Coordinates of C-alpha atoms and ligand atoms in Angstrom, one line a residue:
M1 CA 80.1 120.6 115.0
K2 CA 82.9 118.7 113.8
E3 CA 82.7 116.3 111.1
T4 CA 82.6 112.8 112.4
V5 CA 85.8 110.2 111.2
V6 CA 85.6 106.5 111.2
S7 CA 88.5 104.2 110.3
G8 CA 89.8 100.8 111.1
I9 CA 92.5 98.1 110.2
R10 CA 91.9 94.5 110.5
S11 CA 94.0 92.9 113.1
T12 CA 96.0 90.4 111.0
G13 CA 99.5 91.3 112.4
K14 CA 102.1 93.7 112.1
L15 CA 101.2 96.8 110.1
H16 CA 103.4 98.0 107.2
L17 CA 104.4 101.0 105.2
G18 CA 101.2 100.8 103.0
N19 CA 99.0 100.8 106.2
Y20 CA 100.9 104.0 107.4
Y21 CA 101.0 106.1 104.3
G22 CA 97.3 104.8 103.0
A23 CA 95.5 104.9 106.5
L24 CA 97.5 106.0 109.6
K25 CA 99.4 109.0 108.5
N26 CA 96.1 110.5 108.0
F27 CA 94.5 109.4 111.3
V28 CA 97.2 111.2 113.2
Q29 CA 96.5 114.5 111.2
M30 CA 92.9 114.2 111.4
Q31 CA 92.4 113.8 115.0
H32 CA 93.3 117.5 115.4
D33 CA 90.4 118.7 113.0
Y34 CA 87.6 116.0 113.3
N35 CA 85.8 113.9 116.0
C36 CA 87.7 110.5 115.4
F37 CA 87.0 107.2 116.2
F38 CA 89.8 104.7 115.2
F39 CA 89.1 101.0 115.8
I40 CA 90.6 97.6 115.7
A41 CA 88.9 95.3 113.3
D42 CA 89.0 92.0 115.0
L43 CA 85.6 90.6 113.8
H44 CA 86.7 91.0 110.0
S45 CA 90.0 89.4 110.9
L46 CA 87.8 86.1 111.7
T47 CA 87.0 85.7 108.0
T48 CA 90.4 83.9 107.7
H49 CA 90.0 81.8 111.1
P50 CA 93.0 83.1 113.3
T51 CA 93.7 81.0 116.6
P52 CA 92.5 82.7 119.9
S53 CA 95.9 83.2 121.0
D54 CA 96.8 84.6 117.6
L55 CA 93.8 87.1 117.4
H56 CA 94.6 88.6 120.9
G57 CA 98.1 89.1 120.2
N58 CA 97.2 90.7 116.9
V59 CA 95.0 93.0 118.5
K60 CA 97.5 94.2 120.8
Q61 CA 100.0 94.5 117.9
V62 CA 97.6 96.8 116.2
L63 CA 96.8 98.7 119.4
V64 CA 100.7 99.4 120.1
E65 CA 101.0 100.4 116.7
Y66 CA 98.3 102.6 116.5
L67 CA 99.7 104.4 119.5
A68 CA 103.4 104.4 118.3
C69 CA 102.0 106.2 115.2
G70 CA 100.8 109.1 117.5
I71 CA 97.0 108.1 117.5
D72 CA 96.2 110.0 121.0
P73 CA 93.7 108.5 123.0
E74 CA 93.1 112.2 124.6
L75 CA 92.1 113.3 121.0
S76 CA 90.6 110.2 119.3
T77 CA 88.6 107.2 120.5
I78 CA 90.4 104.0 120.1
Y79 CA 88.4 100.8 120.5
I80 CA 88.5 97.1 119.5
Q81 CA 85.8 96.4 117.4
S82 CA 84.4 93.5 119.1
D83 CA 84.3 95.7 122.5
V84 CA 81.0 97.6 120.8
P85 CA 78.4 94.8 120.0
E86 CA 76.2 97.4 118.4
V87 CA 78.0 97.5 115.5
A88 CA 77.2 93.6 115.1
E89 CA 73.9 94.7 115.7
L90 CA 73.8 97.2 113.0
Y91 CA 75.5 94.7 110.5
L92 CA 72.3 92.5 110.9
Y93 CA 70.2 95.0 110.2
L94 CA 71.8 96.1 107.0
N95 CA 72.6 92.5 105.8
M96 CA 68.8 92.1 105.4
N97 CA 69.2 95.0 102.8
A98 CA 72.6 93.8 100.9
Y99 CA 72.1 91.5 98.0
M100 CA 73.8 88.7 97.1
G101 CA 74.7 89.8 93.6
E102 CA 76.3 93.2 94.5
L103 CA 78.1 91.5 97.3
E104 CA 79.4 88.8 94.8
R105 CA 80.5 91.8 92.2
S106 CA 82.7 93.3 94.8
A107 CA 86.4 93.2 93.6
S108 CA 87.8 92.3 96.8
F109 CA 85.3 89.5 97.3
K110 CA 86.3 88.1 93.8
D111 CA 90.1 88.6 94.7
K112 CA 89.6 86.5 98.1
V113 CA 87.7 83.6 96.2
R114 CA 90.4 83.4 93.8
A115 CA 93.1 83.2 96.6
N116 CA 91.4 81.0 98.9
P117 CA 88.9 79.1 97.0
D118 CA 88.2 76.6 100.0
N119 CA 87.1 79.3 102.5
V120 CA 84.3 81.3 100.8
N121 CA 82.4 81.8 103.9
A122 CA 79.5 84.2 104.2
G123 CA 81.5 86.6 106.7
L124 CA 83.7 87.2 103.4
L125 CA 80.7 87.9 101.2
T126 CA 79.3 90.3 103.7
Y127 CA 82.8 92.0 104.9
P128 CA 81.6 95.3 103.5
V129 CA 78.3 95.2 105.3
L130 CA 80.1 94.8 108.5
M131 CA 82.8 97.8 107.3
A132 CA 79.6 99.8 106.3
A133 CA 78.4 99.3 109.9
D134 CA 81.6 100.3 111.5
I135 CA 81.2 103.5 109.5
L136 CA 77.5 104.3 109.8
I137 CA 77.2 103.2 113.6
H138 CA 79.1 106.6 114.2
K139 CA 77.2 108.6 111.3
A140 CA 80.8 109.5 109.9
T141 CA 81.3 111.0 106.7
K142 CA 85.1 111.0 106.2
V143 CA 86.9 107.7 106.3
P144 CA 90.6 107.7 105.8
V145 CA 91.8 104.7 104.0
G146 CA 94.1 103.8 101.0
K147 CA 93.3 103.3 97.3
D148 CA 92.0 99.9 97.7
Q149 CA 89.2 100.5 99.8
E150 CA 87.4 102.9 97.6
Q151 CA 84.7 100.5 96.4
H152 CA 83.9 99.4 99.9
L153 CA 83.1 103.2 100.8
E154 CA 80.9 103.2 97.6
M155 CA 78.8 100.1 99.2
A156 CA 78.9 102.1 102.5
R157 CA 77.1 105.0 100.7
T158 CA 74.7 102.3 99.1
F159 CA 73.6 100.4 102.3
G160 CA 73.2 103.9 104.0
N161 CA 71.0 105.2 101.3
R162 CA 69.0 102.2 100.7
F163 CA 68.3 102.1 104.6
N164 CA 67.1 105.7 104.4
R165 CA 65.0 105.2 101.5
L166 CA 63.4 101.8 103.1
Y167 CA 62.6 103.7 106.2
N168 CA 61.8 107.1 104.7
N169 CA 64.2 109.6 106.5
D170 CA 67.8 110.9 105.8
Y171 CA 69.1 109.1 108.8
F172 CA 72.7 108.1 107.3
P173 CA 74.8 110.8 106.1
E174 CA 77.1 109.7 103.4
P175 CA 80.7 108.5 103.9
Y176 CA 83.4 109.1 101.7
A177 CA 87.2 107.7 101.6
F178 CA 89.7 110.8 102.7
S179 CA 93.2 111.5 102.4
Y180 CA 95.2 114.6 103.0
A181 CA 97.5 113.5 99.6
T182 CA 95.6 114.7 96.4
S183 CA 94.4 111.5 95.7
L184 CA 94.1 108.0 97.7
V185 CA 97.5 106.4 98.2
K186 CA 98.4 103.0 96.9
V187 CA 102.0 102.1 98.1
P188 CA 103.2 99.4 96.0
G189 CA 105.3 96.2 97.6
L190 CA 108.8 94.9 96.9
D191 CA 107.8 91.9 94.7
G192 CA 107.8 93.9 91.3
K193 CA 103.9 93.6 91.1
G194 CA 100.9 95.4 92.9
K195 CA 100.2 96.9 96.0
M196 CA 102.3 96.4 99.7
G197 CA 100.0 93.8 101.5
K198 CA 100.5 91.4 104.1
S199 CA 98.6 88.4 102.3
E200 CA 101.5 89.0 99.3
G201 CA 104.3 87.5 101.8
E202 CA 106.5 88.9 104.4
G203 CA 109.3 89.7 101.6
N204 CA 106.8 92.2 100.0
V205 CA 106.2 94.4 103.0
I206 CA 108.3 96.6 105.0
N207 CA 106.9 96.5 108.6
L208 CA 106.8 99.7 110.9
S209 CA 108.6 97.3 113.6
D210 CA 111.1 95.7 111.2
D211 CA 114.6 96.3 112.2
P212 CA 117.0 98.2 110.1
E213 CA 118.8 95.1 109.1
V214 CA 115.4 93.4 108.1
I215 CA 114.4 96.4 106.0
R216 CA 117.9 96.6 104.2
K217 CA 117.5 92.8 103.5
K218 CA 114.0 93.2 102.1
V219 CA 115.0 96.2 99.9
M220 CA 118.2 94.7 98.5
R221 CA 116.1 91.6 97.5
A222 CA 113.2 93.7 95.7
V223 CA 112.4 92.7 92.3
S224 CA 114.2 94.9 89.5
D225 CA 115.9 94.4 86.3
G226 CA 119.1 94.9 84.2
G227 CA 119.0 98.7 84.2
P228 CA 118.0 100.9 81.1
T229 CA 119.6 100.9 77.9
V230 CA 117.9 103.6 76.2
E231 CA 117.8 107.0 77.7
N232 CA 114.4 108.5 79.0
Q233 CA 112.7 105.2 78.4
P234 CA 109.9 104.2 80.5
K235 CA 110.1 102.6 83.7
P236 CA 108.6 98.9 83.8
E237 CA 106.4 97.9 86.8
A238 CA 109.1 96.7 89.2
I239 CA 111.5 99.7 88.4
Q240 CA 108.4 102.3 88.6
N241 CA 107.3 100.7 92.1
L242 CA 110.8 101.3 93.7
F243 CA 110.4 104.6 92.5
D244 CA 107.1 105.2 93.9
L245 CA 108.5 103.8 97.0
M246 CA 111.2 106.5 97.2
K247 CA 108.7 109.1 96.4
V248 CA 106.7 108.2 100.0
V249 CA 109.5 108.1 102.1
S250 CA 112.6 110.1 100.6
A251 CA 113.2 114.0 100.2
P252 CA 112.1 115.2 96.2
D253 CA 115.6 116.0 95.7
T254 CA 116.8 112.2 96.5
L255 CA 114.2 111.1 94.1
A256 CA 115.0 113.6 91.4
H257 CA 118.6 112.6 91.7
F258 CA 118.0 109.2 90.8
E259 CA 115.1 109.9 88.4
G260 CA 118.2 111.8 86.6
L261 CA 120.4 108.7 86.8
Y262 CA 117.7 106.4 85.4
N263 CA 117.2 108.8 82.5
Q264 CA 120.8 109.0 81.7
C265 CA 121.0 105.1 81.7
A266 CA 123.5 105.7 84.6
I267 CA 121.7 104.4 87.6
R268 CA 123.3 101.4 89.6
Y269 CA 120.3 99.6 91.4
G270 CA 122.6 98.7 94.3
D271 CA 123.0 102.2 95.3
F272 CA 119.5 103.3 94.7
K273 CA 118.4 100.5 97.0
K274 CA 120.8 101.2 99.8
Q275 CA 119.2 105.1 99.7
L276 CA 116.0 103.9 99.5
A277 CA 116.5 101.3 102.8
E278 CA 118.0 104.0 104.7
D279 CA 115.2 106.3 104.1
M280 CA 112.7 104.0 105.1
I281 CA 114.5 103.1 108.2
M282 CA 114.8 106.9 108.9
A283 CA 110.8 107.3 108.3
T284 CA 110.2 104.5 110.5
A285 CA 112.8 105.1 113.5
P286 CA 110.8 107.2 115.9
I287 CA 107.6 104.6 115.5
R288 CA 109.8 101.7 116.0
E289 CA 111.5 102.9 119.2
R290 CA 108.1 103.7 120.6
I291 CA 106.5 100.5 119.6
Q292 CA 108.9 98.7 121.9
A293 CA 108.2 101.1 125.1
I294 CA 104.4 101.0 124.5
A295 CA 104.2 97.1 124.1
A296 CA 105.8 96.6 127.6
D297 CA 103.2 98.8 129.3
E298 CA 100.2 96.4 129.6
A299 CA 98.5 98.4 132.1
Y300 CA 98.4 101.6 129.7
L301 CA 97.0 99.8 126.9
S302 CA 94.4 98.4 128.8
K303 CA 93.6 101.7 130.2
V304 CA 93.3 103.3 126.5
A305 CA 91.1 100.2 125.5
G306 CA 88.8 100.4 128.5
I307 CA 88.5 104.2 127.7
G308 CA 87.7 103.6 124.0
R309 CA 85.3 100.9 125.0
E310 CA 83.1 103.6 127.1
K311 CA 83.5 106.3 124.5
G312 CA 82.8 103.9 121.6
R313 CA 79.7 102.4 123.0
E314 CA 78.3 105.7 124.2
S315 CA 78.2 106.8 120.6
A316 CA 77.0 103.4 119.2
L317 CA 74.2 102.8 121.5
K318 CA 72.6 106.4 120.6
T319 CA 72.4 105.1 116.9
I320 CA 71.4 101.9 117.5
R321 CA 68.6 103.3 119.5
D322 CA 67.5 105.3 116.7
V323 CA 67.9 102.4 114.3
R324 CA 65.7 100.0 116.5
E325 CA 62.7 102.5 116.5
L326 CA 63.0 103.3 112.8
V327 CA 63.2 99.3 111.8
G328 CA 60.0 99.2 114.4
I329 CA 61.7 97.1 116.8
K330 CA 60.1 97.9 120.4
S331 CA 60.4 96.3 123.6
F332 CA 57.3 95.3 125.7
Ligands
ADP1 P1 96.6 94.4 104.2 O1 96.3 94.9 102.7 O2 98.1 94.5 104.3 O3 95.8 93.1 104.6 P2 94.6 96.0 105.4 O4 93.8 95.4 104.3 O5 94.3 95.6 106.7 O6 95.9 95.8 104.9 O7 94.5 97.5 105.1 C1 94.3 98.3 106.1 C2 94.4 99.8 105.8 O8 95.6 100.1 105.2 C3 93.3 100.2 104.6 O9 92.9 101.8 104.8 C4 94.2 100.1 103.5 O10 93.4 101.0 102.4 C5 95.5 100.6 103.8 N1 96.3 100.0 102.7 C6 96.9 98.4 103.2 N2 97.8 98.3 101.9 C7 98.1 99.5 101.7 C8 99.0 99.8 100.6 N3 99.7 98.9 99.6 N4 99.0 101.2 100.1 C9 97.8 102.1 100.5 N5 96.9 101.7 101.5 C10 97.0 100.6 101.7
LIG2 N1 88.3 96.8 105.1 C1 89.4 97.5 105.6 C2 90.6 96.8 105.2 O1 90.7 96.0 105.0 C3 89.6 97.6 107.2 C4 87.9 98.2 107.8 C5 87.0 97.7 108.3 C6 87.7 99.7 107.7 N2 86.2 98.5 108.6 C7 86.3 99.7 108.3 C8 88.2 100.5 107.3 C9 85.5 100.8 108.4 C10 87.8 102.0 107.5 C11 86.0 102.2 108.0 O2 91.9 97.4 105.1

């Protein structure tokens, strides 16, 4: 029996290089080796109150980009989270044993509270519980995600194990974050600090759908500094981030070439950024072309979503029937 894989991305708009190298690239590879479920987390995106029209458009965008990246609906189950209501039911059961204190201590919750103090809603607090339900509903053991999701996986294991203890069984297996890379990936952004992420602003991210001209402009504006003045000096964060981005998209000898120039204080950031932008354009070109073609094919998209809904629900229903029985919920 193949191990089961689950992962999803929130439908908050266009996908970027961080999503691709942190998550999607693994999705595409994993579908050949595992029983894969990839979904679009539209319920999770409700924490930030999108308008109804934005919500649907964003779901379509992510679906198109999943397909453009190479997720194959013949190999994987691709579905929209809200199309599988059993997930929301499992979320409810898990919520009964998720404690306020542990939810408030989650790093991503604290970040969100800091960023949006006026919108600290219960959905935000229980975000990791819904994520645990997404994973446990298919009894998955492997979850391809970027480094920032590691703590959420730990919480998913906690909630699954707690359910098992409470009902005295070993129903849910333990899910772990997964990457084919040697460790979980963190792709830096262009603003000189931290990871690439949608909430950090459009100038900080390179979207998979960005035109070459847009990519060039964003990279040329990326934060750098006056350049090294002492040979082999350590790199400040903004410069290290650009090198880390080059490591992701460029050939190893290109990276080595610019490392060498940096160490000899002979690097010209203009040339360095130009090369980085061209390599980003090359890495995203095939995806960008497919995005346009797939987005135009509404009939194909609704067929894919329909098949995914069926397959996703079939698997979820099996679990929810067992869970109801374990919890003691019975119909008369
Ligand atoms: P964002 O941070 O832009 O809102 P999401 O939180 O929706 O993106 O992330 C979806 C997936 O992409 C998750 O698996 C997450 O770990 C991964 N991911 C997002 N940004 C990065 C990044 N900068 N580096 C690595 N992985 C990332
Ligand atoms: N929390 C993830 C993110 O912000 C998205 C997500 C929701 C997810 N449910 C999941 C990822 C289940 C993996 C498995 O990126």
